[in-house]
CSV table of C-alpha atoms in Angstrom, one decimal:
chain,number,residue,atom,x,y,z
A,654,MET,CA,38.6,-0.2,30.5
A,655,GLY,CA,38.6,-3.8,29.1
A,656,GLU,CA,36.3,-5.0,26.4
A,657,ARG,CA,33.9,-6.7,28.9
A,658,GLU,CA,33.8,-3.7,31.1
A,659,ALA,CA,33.1,-1.4,28.2
A,660,ALA,CA,30.3,-3.7,27.0
A,661,LEU,CA,28.7,-3.7,30.5
A,662,ALA,CA,28.9,0.1,30.8
A,663,ALA,CA,27.3,0.4,27.4
A,664,LEU,CA,24.5,-2.0,28.3
A,665,ARG,CA,23.8,0.0,31.5
A,666,LEU,CA,23.4,3.1,29.4
A,667,ASP,CA,21.1,1.1,27.1
A,668,GLU,CA,18.9,0.2,30.1
A,669,GLN,CA,18.6,3.9,30.9
A,670,TRP,CA,17.7,4.8,27.3
A,671,ALA,CA,15.2,2.0,27.2
A,672,ARG,CA,13.4,3.5,30.3
A,673,ILE,CA,13.3,6.9,28.6
A,674,ARG,CA,12.1,5.4,25.3
A,675,SER,CA,9.3,3.6,27.0
A,676,GLY,CA,8.2,6.6,29.0
A,677,ALA,CA,9.1,5.0,32.4
A,678,GLU,CA,11.7,7.7,32.9
A,679,GLN,CA,11.3,11.4,31.8
A,680,ALA,CA,14.0,13.4,30.1
A,681,GLU,CA,14.1,16.7,28.2
A,682,TYR,CA,14.5,16.3,24.4
A,683,ALA,CA,18.0,17.6,24.4
A,684,ALA,CA,19.1,15.4,27.3
A,685,ALA,CA,17.5,12.3,25.6
A,686,GLU,CA,19.4,13.2,22.4
A,687,ALA,CA,22.6,13.5,24.2
A,688,LEU,CA,22.1,10.2,26.0
A,689,LEU,CA,21.3,8.4,22.7
A,690,ALA,CA,24.4,9.8,21.1
A,691,GLU,CA,26.5,8.8,24.1
A,692,LEU,CA,25.0,5.3,24.0
A,693,ILE,CA,25.6,4.8,20.3
A,694,GLY,CA,29.2,5.9,20.8
A,695,ALA,CA,29.6,3.5,23.8
A,696,LEU,CA,28.2,0.6,21.8
A,697,ARG,CA,30.4,0.9,18.7
A,698,GLU,CA,33.6,-0.6,20.1
A,699,PRO,CA,32.2,-3.7,21.9
A,700,ALA,CA,29.8,-4.2,18.9
A,701,ALA,CA,32.7,-5.5,16.9
A,702,SER,CA,32.9,-8.7,19.0
A,703,ASP,CA,29.8,-8.8,21.2
A,704,PRO,CA,26.6,-9.9,19.5
A,705,GLU,CA,24.4,-8.3,22.1
A,706,CYS,CA,26.1,-5.0,21.8
A,707,ALA,CA,25.9,-5.3,18.0
A,708,ALA,CA,22.2,-6.0,18.1
A,709,ARG,CA,21.6,-3.1,20.5
A,710,LEU,CA,23.6,-0.8,18.4
A,711,GLY,CA,21.5,-1.7,15.4
A,712,LEU,CA,18.4,-1.0,17.5
A,713,ARG,CA,19.6,2.3,18.8
A,714,LEU,CA,20.7,3.5,15.4
A,715,GLY,CA,17.1,2.6,14.4
A,716,ASP,CA,15.8,4.8,17.3
A,717,LEU,CA,18.0,7.7,16.0
A,718,ALA,CA,16.7,7.1,12.5
A,719,ALA,CA,13.1,7.3,13.8
A,720,ARG,CA,13.8,10.6,15.6
A,721,ARG,CA,15.4,12.1,12.5
A,722,PHE,CA,12.5,11.0,10.3
A,723,SER,CA,9.9,12.4,12.7
A,724,GLY,CA,11.9,15.7,12.6
A,725,GLY,CA,11.7,15.8,8.8
A,726,ASP,CA,15.3,14.6,8.1
A,727,ARG,CA,14.6,11.7,5.8
A,728,ALA,CA,18.1,11.6,4.4
A,729,GLY,CA,19.5,11.5,8.0
A,730,ALA,CA,17.1,8.8,8.9
A,731,LEU,CA,18.0,6.6,6.0
A,732,ALA,CA,21.7,7.0,6.7
A,733,ALA,CA,21.2,6.0,10.4
A,734,ILE,CA,19.1,3.0,9.6
A,735,GLU,CA,21.5,1.8,6.9
A,736,GLU,CA,24.3,1.8,9.4
A,737,GLY,CA,22.1,0.2,12.1
A,738,LEU,CA,21.1,-2.7,9.8
A,739,ARG,CA,24.7,-3.6,9.2
A,740,TYR,CA,25.1,-4.2,13.0
A,741,ALA,CA,21.7,-5.8,13.3
A,742,GLN,CA,22.4,-8.3,10.5
A,743,GLN,CA,25.7,-9.1,12.1
A,744,ALA,CA,23.9,-10.1,15.3
A,745,ALA,CA,20.7,-11.7,13.8
A,746,GLY,CA,22.1,-15.2,13.7
A,747,TYR,CA,22.8,-15.3,17.5
A,748,GLY,CA,19.3,-15.4,18.7
A,749,PRO,CA,15.6,-15.0,17.7
A,750,GLU,CA,15.2,-11.7,19.5
A,751,TYR,CA,18.1,-10.2,17.6
A,752,ALA,CA,16.6,-11.6,14.3
A,753,ARG,CA,13.3,-9.9,15.2
A,754,TRP,CA,15.1,-6.6,15.7
A,755,TYR,CA,16.8,-7.0,12.4
A,756,ALA,CA,13.5,-7.7,10.6
A,757,ARG,CA,11.8,-4.7,12.1
A,758,GLY,CA,14.6,-2.5,11.1
A,759,LEU,CA,14.3,-3.8,7.5
A,760,ILE,CA,10.6,-2.9,7.5
A,761,ASN,CA,11.3,0.6,8.9
A,762,GLN,CA,13.9,1.2,6.2
A,763,GLY,CA,11.4,0.2,3.6
A,764,VAL,CA,8.8,2.5,5.0
A,765,TRP,CA,11.2,5.5,4.9
A,766,LEU,CA,12.5,4.7,1.5
A,767,ALA,CA,9.0,4.4,0.0
A,768,TRP,CA,7.7,7.4,1.8
A,769,PRO,CA,7.3,9.6,-1.3
A,770,LEU,CA,5.2,6.9,-3.0
A,771,SER,CA,2.4,7.0,-0.3
A,772,ASP,CA,0.0,9.8,0.7
A,773,GLY,CA,-1.1,10.9,4.2
A,774,ASP,CA,-3.6,8.0,4.3
A,775,ARG,CA,-1.0,5.4,3.6
A,776,LEU,CA,-2.4,4.8,0.1
A,777,PRO,CA,-0.2,4.7,-3.0
A,778,ARG,CA,0.2,8.0,-4.8
A,779,TYR,CA,0.7,6.1,-8.1
A,780,PRO,CA,-1.3,2.9,-7.9
A,781,LEU,CA,-1.1,2.2,-11.6
A,782,GLY,CA,2.7,1.9,-11.5
A,783,ALA,CA,4.4,2.2,-14.9
A,784,THR,CA,1.1,2.8,-16.7
A,785,ALA,CA,0.4,6.0,-14.7
A,786,GLU,CA,0.5,9.2,-16.7
A,787,GLN,CA,2.0,11.0,-13.8
A,788,GLY,CA,4.2,8.5,-12.0
A,789,PRO,CA,7.1,8.7,-9.6
A,790,SER,CA,10.5,10.0,-10.6
A,791,ALA,CA,13.1,7.5,-11.5
A,792,ILE,CA,14.8,8.0,-8.1
A,793,GLU,CA,11.6,7.6,-6.2
A,794,ARG,CA,10.8,4.4,-8.1
A,795,ALA,CA,14.2,3.0,-7.5
A,796,ALA,CA,13.8,3.7,-3.8
A,797,GLY,CA,10.4,2.0,-3.9
A,798,GLU,CA,11.9,-1.1,-5.5
A,799,ARG,CA,14.6,-1.3,-2.9
A,800,ALA,CA,12.0,-0.8,-0.2
A,801,ARG,CA,10.1,-3.8,-1.7
A,802,ASP,CA,13.2,-5.9,-1.6
A,803,LEU,CA,14.1,-5.0,2.0
A,804,THR,CA,10.5,-5.8,3.1
A,805,ARG,CA,10.6,-9.1,1.3
A,806,ALA,CA,13.8,-9.8,3.2
A,807,ALA,CA,12.0,-9.0,6.4
A,808,VAL,CA,9.3,-11.5,5.5
A,809,GLU,CA,12.0,-14.1,4.9
A,810,VAL,CA,13.6,-13.4,8.3
A,811,TRP,CA,10.2,-13.8,10.2
A,812,GLY,CA,9.4,-16.9,8.1
A,813,GLY,CA,12.7,-18.5,9.3
A,814,LEU,CA,11.8,-18.2,13.0
A,815,ASP,CA,9.8,-20.7,15.1
A,816,PRO,CA,6.2,-20.6,13.8
A,817,GLN,CA,4.9,-21.9,17.1
A,818,ASP,CA,5.8,-18.7,18.8
A,819,PRO,CA,2.9,-16.2,18.5
A,820,VAL,CA,5.3,-13.3,18.5
A,821,ASN,CA,6.9,-14.7,15.3
A,822,ARG,CA,3.5,-15.4,13.7
A,823,ARG,CA,2.4,-11.8,14.4
A,824,GLY,CA,5.6,-10.4,13.1
A,825,LEU,CA,5.3,-12.4,9.9
A,826,ALA,CA,1.7,-11.3,9.3
A,827,GLN,CA,2.7,-7.6,9.9
A,828,ALA,CA,5.7,-8.0,7.5
A,829,GLU,CA,3.3,-9.3,4.9
A,830,VAL,CA,1.0,-6.3,5.3
A,831,PHE,CA,4.0,-4.0,4.7
A,832,LEU,CA,5.1,-6.0,1.7
A,833,GLY,CA,1.6,-5.7,0.2
A,834,ASP,CA,1.8,-1.9,0.8
A,835,ARG,CA,5.2,-1.7,-0.9
A,836,LEU,CA,3.9,-3.7,-3.9
A,837,ALA,CA,0.8,-1.5,-4.2
A,838,GLU,CA,3.0,1.6,-4.3
A,839,LEU,CA,4.8,0.2,-7.4
A,840,GLY,CA,1.5,-0.6,-9.1
A,841,LEU,CA,1.7,-4.3,-8.6
A,842,ALA,CA,-1.9,-4.6,-7.4
A,843,GLU,CA,-2.4,-8.3,-8.0
A,844,GLU,CA,0.6,-9.3,-5.9
A,845,ALA,CA,-0.3,-6.7,-3.3
A,846,VAL,CA,-3.7,-8.3,-2.9
A,847,ALA,CA,-2.1,-11.8,-2.6
A,848,TRP,CA,0.2,-10.7,0.2
A,849,ALA,CA,-2.5,-8.8,2.0
A,850,VAL,CA,-4.8,-11.9,1.9
A,851,ASP,CA,-2.0,-14.0,3.4
A,852,ALA,CA,-1.5,-11.5,6.1
A,853,GLU,CA,-5.2,-11.3,6.9
A,854,GLU,CA,-5.3,-15.1,7.3
A,855,GLY,CA,-2.3,-14.9,9.7
A,856,PHE,CA,-4.0,-12.3,11.9
A,857,ARG,CA,-7.2,-14.3,12.0
A,858,ARG,CA,-5.2,-17.4,13.1
A,859,LEU,CA,-3.7,-15.3,15.9
A,860,LEU,CA,-7.1,-14.2,17.1
A,861,LEU,CA,-8.4,-17.8,17.0
A,862,GLY,CA,-5.4,-19.0,18.9
A,863,GLY,CA,-6.3,-17.0,22.0
A,864,ALA,CA,-4.2,-13.9,21.7
A,865,GLY,CA,-3.9,-11.7,24.8
A,866,PRO,CA,-5.7,-8.3,25.0
A,867,GLU,CA,-2.9,-6.2,23.6
A,868,GLU,CA,-2.1,-8.7,20.8
A,869,ALA,CA,-5.9,-9.0,20.0
A,870,ARG,CA,-6.2,-5.2,19.8
A,871,GLU,CA,-3.2,-5.0,17.4
A,872,ALA,CA,-4.6,-7.9,15.3
A,873,GLU,CA,-8.0,-6.2,15.0
A,874,GLU,CA,-6.4,-2.9,14.0
A,875,ALA,CA,-4.3,-4.8,11.4
A,876,LEU,CA,-7.4,-6.5,10.0
A,877,ASP,CA,-9.2,-3.2,9.7
A,878,HIS,CA,-6.3,-1.8,7.8
A,879,ILE,CA,-6.0,-4.8,5.5
A,880,GLY,CA,-9.8,-4.8,4.9
A,881,ARG,CA,-9.7,-1.2,3.7
A,882,GLN,CA,-6.6,-1.8,1.5
A,883,LEU,CA,-8.2,-4.8,-0.1
A,884,GLN,CA,-11.4,-2.9,-0.9
A,885,LEU,CA,-9.3,-0.2,-2.6
A,886,ARG,CA,-6.9,-2.5,-4.4
A,887,LEU,CA,-9.6,-4.5,-6.1
A,888,ARG,CA,-10.6,-1.3,-8.1
A,889,PHE,CA,-7.2,-1.5,-9.9
A,890,LEU,CA,-7.4,-5.2,-10.9
A,891,SER,CA,-8.1,-6.4,-14.3
A,892,PHE,CA,-10.6,-9.3,-14.9
A,893,ASP,CA,-7.6,-11.6,-15.6
A,894,ALA,CA,-6.0,-10.6,-12.3
A,895,LEU,CA,-9.2,-11.3,-10.4
A,896,ALA,CA,-9.5,-14.7,-12.1
A,897,ASN,CA,-5.9,-15.5,-11.2
A,898,LEU,CA,-6.4,-14.6,-7.6
A,899,ARG,CA,-9.6,-16.7,-7.4
A,900,ALA,CA,-7.7,-19.7,-9.0
A,901,ARG,CA,-5.0,-19.3,-6.4
A,902,GLY,CA,-7.4,-19.3,-3.5
A,903,LEU,CA,-6.5,-15.7,-2.7
A,904,LEU,CA,-9.9,-14.0,-3.3
A,905,PRO,CA,-11.8,-14.3,0.1
A,906,GLU,CA,-15.5,-15.0,0.0
A,907,ARG,CA,-16.3,-11.6,1.5
A,908,LEU,CA,-14.6,-9.9,-1.4
A,909,LEU,CA,-16.4,-11.8,-4.1
A,910,PRO,CA,-19.2,-9.2,-4.5
A,911,GLN,CA,-16.8,-6.4,-5.1
A,912,ALA,CA,-14.7,-8.7,-7.4
A,913,VAL,CA,-17.8,-9.4,-9.4
A,914,VAL,CA,-18.6,-5.7,-9.6
A,915,ALA,CA,-15.0,-4.9,-10.6
A,916,ALA,CA,-15.2,-7.4,-13.5
A,917,ARG,CA,-18.5,-5.9,-14.6
A,918,VAL,CA,-17.3,-2.3,-14.4
A,919,GLY,CA,-14.4,-3.3,-16.7
A,920,GLY,CA,-16.9,-4.7,-19.2
A,921,ALA,CA,-17.0,-8.4,-18.5
A,922,ALA,CA,-20.2,-10.2,-19.3
A,923,GLU,CA,-22.1,-12.0,-16.6
A,924,PRO,CA,-21.5,-15.6,-18.0
A,925,ALA,CA,-17.8,-14.9,-18.2
A,926,ILE,CA,-17.7,-13.6,-14.6
A,927,ALA,CA,-19.5,-16.7,-13.4
A,928,ASP,CA,-17.2,-19.0,-15.3
A,929,ARG,CA,-13.9,-17.4,-14.4
A,930,LEU,CA,-14.7,-16.6,-10.8
A,931,ARG,CA,-16.3,-20.0,-10.2
A,932,LEU,CA,-19.7,-18.8,-9.3
A,933,ASP,CA,-23.3,-19.7,-10.2
A,934,ALA,CA,-25.0,-17.4,-12.7
A,935,GLU,CA,-27.6,-16.6,-10.1
A,936,GLN,CA,-25.0,-15.6,-7.6
A,937,VAL,CA,-23.4,-13.2,-10.0
A,938,ARG,CA,-26.7,-11.6,-10.9
A,939,THR,CA,-27.6,-11.2,-7.3
A,940,MET,CA,-24.3,-9.7,-6.4
A,941,LEU,CA,-24.5,-7.2,-9.3
A,942,GLU,CA,-28.1,-6.2,-8.3
A,943,VAL,CA,-27.3,-5.6,-4.6
A,944,THR,CA,-23.7,-4.2,-4.8
A,945,PRO,CA,-23.6,-0.6,-6.2
A,946,TRP,CA,-20.5,1.2,-7.5
A,947,LEU,CA,-19.9,4.9,-7.8
A,948,ALA,CA,-19.3,6.1,-11.3
A,949,VAL,CA,-17.4,9.4,-11.4
A,950,TRP,CA,-17.0,11.2,-14.7
A,951,ARG,CA,-15.3,14.3,-16.2
A,952,PHE,CA,-15.7,15.9,-19.6
A,953,GLU,CA,-12.9,18.2,-20.9
A,954,VAL,CA,-12.7,20.3,-24.0
A,955,ARG,CA,-9.4,21.5,-25.5
A,956,GLY,CA,-9.3,25.3,-25.7
A,957,PRO,CA,-7.5,27.4,-28.4
A,958,ASP,CA,-4.4,27.5,-26.1
A,959,GLY,CA,-4.2,23.7,-26.2
A,960,LEU,CA,-5.1,23.2,-22.6
A,961,TRP,CA,-8.0,21.0,-21.4
A,962,GLU,CA,-10.9,22.8,-19.9
A,963,VAL,CA,-12.9,20.9,-17.4
A,964,GLN,CA,-16.7,21.2,-18.0
A,965,GLY,CA,-19.2,22.0,-15.2
A,966,ASP,CA,-22.2,20.2,-14.0
A,967,PRO,CA,-23.6,17.8,-15.2
A,968,TRP,CA,-20.5,17.0,-17.3
A,969,ARG,CA,-18.5,16.6,-14.1
A,970,GLY,CA,-20.3,14.5,-11.5
A,971,SER,CA,-21.0,11.1,-10.0
A,972,SER,CA,-23.8,8.6,-9.6
A,973,GLU,CA,-24.3,5.3,-7.8
A,974,VAL,CA,-25.1,2.6,-10.3
A,975,ARG,CA,-25.8,-1.2,-10.3
A,976,ASN,CA,-25.0,-3.9,-12.9
A,977,ARG,CA,-23.6,-1.4,-15.4
A,978,THR,CA,-20.2,-1.2,-17.0
A,979,ALA,CA,-18.1,1.9,-17.2
A,980,GLY,CA,-18.6,1.8,-20.9
A,981,ASP,CA,-22.4,1.8,-20.4
A,982,ILE,CA,-22.1,5.0,-18.3
A,983,GLY,CA,-19.7,6.5,-20.8
A,984,ASP,CA,-21.9,5.9,-23.8
A,985,GLU,CA,-24.9,7.3,-22.1
A,986,LEU,CA,-23.0,10.5,-21.0
A,987,ILE,CA,-21.6,10.9,-24.5
A,988,ARG,CA,-25.1,10.8,-26.1
A,989,GLY,CA,-26.3,13.4,-23.7
A,990,PHE,CA,-23.2,15.6,-24.2
A,991,ARG,CA,-23.5,15.5,-28.0
A,992,ALA,CA,-27.1,16.6,-27.8
A,993,SER,CA,-26.4,19.4,-25.3
A,994,PRO,CA,-25.6,23.1,-26.0
A,995,HIS,CA,-22.2,22.5,-24.4
A,996,TYR,CA,-21.1,20.2,-27.2
A,997,PRO,CA,-18.2,22.1,-28.9
A,998,GLY,CA,-18.7,20.5,-32.4
A,999,ASP,CA,-16.8,17.9,-34.4
A,1000,GLY,CA,-14.0,20.3,-35.2
A,1001,VAL,CA,-12.8,20.5,-31.5
A,1002,TYR,CA,-11.1,17.9,-29.4
A,1003,TRP,CA,-12.9,16.8,-26.3
A,1004,ARG,CA,-12.7,13.8,-24.0
A,1005,VAL,CA,-14.5,12.0,-21.2
A,1006,LEU,CA,-13.1,9.8,-18.4
A,1007,VAL,CA,-15.1,7.5,-16.1
A,1008,TRP,CA,-13.6,6.3,-12.9
A,1009,TRP,CA,-14.8,3.9,-10.2
A,1010,HIS,CA,-15.2,5.7,-6.8
A,1011,GLU,CA,-13.1,8.8,-7.3
A,1012,GLU,CA,-11.2,10.9,-9.9
A,1013,GLY,CA,-7.6,10.0,-10.3
A,1014,ASP,CA,-4.9,9.5,-12.9
A,1015,PRO,CA,-6.4,9.4,-16.4
A,1016,ALA,CA,-4.7,6.0,-16.9
A,1017,GLY,CA,-6.9,4.6,-14.1
A,1018,ALA,CA,-10.2,5.6,-15.7
A,1019,ARG,CA,-12.3,2.5,-16.4
A,1020,PHE,CA,-13.6,4.2,-19.6
A,1021,ARG,CA,-11.9,6.8,-21.7
A,1022,LEU,CA,-12.9,8.5,-25.0
A,1023,LEU,CA,-11.1,11.0,-27.1
A,1024,ALA,CA,-13.0,12.8,-29.9
A,1025,GLY,CA,-11.9,15.4,-32.4
A,1026,PRO,CA,-11.3,16.2,-36.1
A,1027,ASP,CA,-8.9,13.3,-36.8
A,1028,THR,CA,-10.5,10.6,-34.7
A,1029,HIS,CA,-12.2,8.5,-37.4
A,1030,GLY,CA,-13.3,11.6,-39.3
A,1031,GLY,CA,-14.8,13.5,-36.4
A,1032,GLY,CA,-16.0,10.4,-34.6
A,1033,SER,CA,-14.9,9.0,-31.2
A,1034,GLU,CA,-12.4,6.4,-30.0
A,1035,ALA,CA,-13.1,4.7,-26.6
A,1036,THR,CA,-10.5,3.0,-24.6
A,1037,PRO,CA,-11.8,0.9,-21.7
A,1038,SER,CA,-9.0,0.5,-19.1
């Protein structure tokens, strides 16, 4: 069989696989696996010289990777997508559709590489990055950094395509969402917010541009996801980061109330918040009065065995508060603890942590205090985060 005949035969198999993949044609799992393996084998030889076969081989190795990943074989998935992207990159310059396939493959590889850094809700397990007390292993972090670089490459591919094509605009916005996720997993919250805001604007432009029903549904889902992520990421931003985003035009108006609260929780005074977030003093005061935040605290006492023992109610709890810093909450709790029968005395180590919204890594507490016999002669040392 000549090269052209081999390519045509492989493409016929690809059409059959595409019908199975889409659900238009039914096949048992084993039969589908066999067909995919046959197809990949058939595409290998013509892929060396035929851009369409190379592009489709990259796509089908991506399908194989997805099946392996869904079956729990992450290593196998990564090996398959790695091989597939070599063919996809080879073909990407021959047409916009091939470039799109390549960009999507880069994003998938990033997702699978960064998988240990996210939880089941697609939120970062270690949102504080290098400052987390319990961070990822060196191998997981290296994989996350490669995932970030691959996703950034996908953004560049989408950005190089015709911006007048709504498919390309949607692809770019989606890639920016994924890049924000990869950055958040590495603890780079400010840049994660910046990319998410860019993506949000891209999806809003798609909706305003008259997207079809399916595209509109996808855009709405993406906007919901971005909205949730932005609300969560603001909790990990310092006042400087919030001010930087505001100066760059990357702090949307709808997020300003939470940004004001975030600054206040971290201890910023109202005049400073108004100045650096470019708001009127009255706006800041109103936002703080009407926007509550959930203070979550935990007291721990070090036992004779050296382990921290978590204290019970009311020394582990939460309360919705307005216009108060984490330090305000911490100071009030400390006064109550020292006056209570649960206070272990100045000769014992104890500590308190105050988080915003939920307990997490101690490094993420917005207020921390350690007290004991050698902390300023039995006093306490607070560390706002």
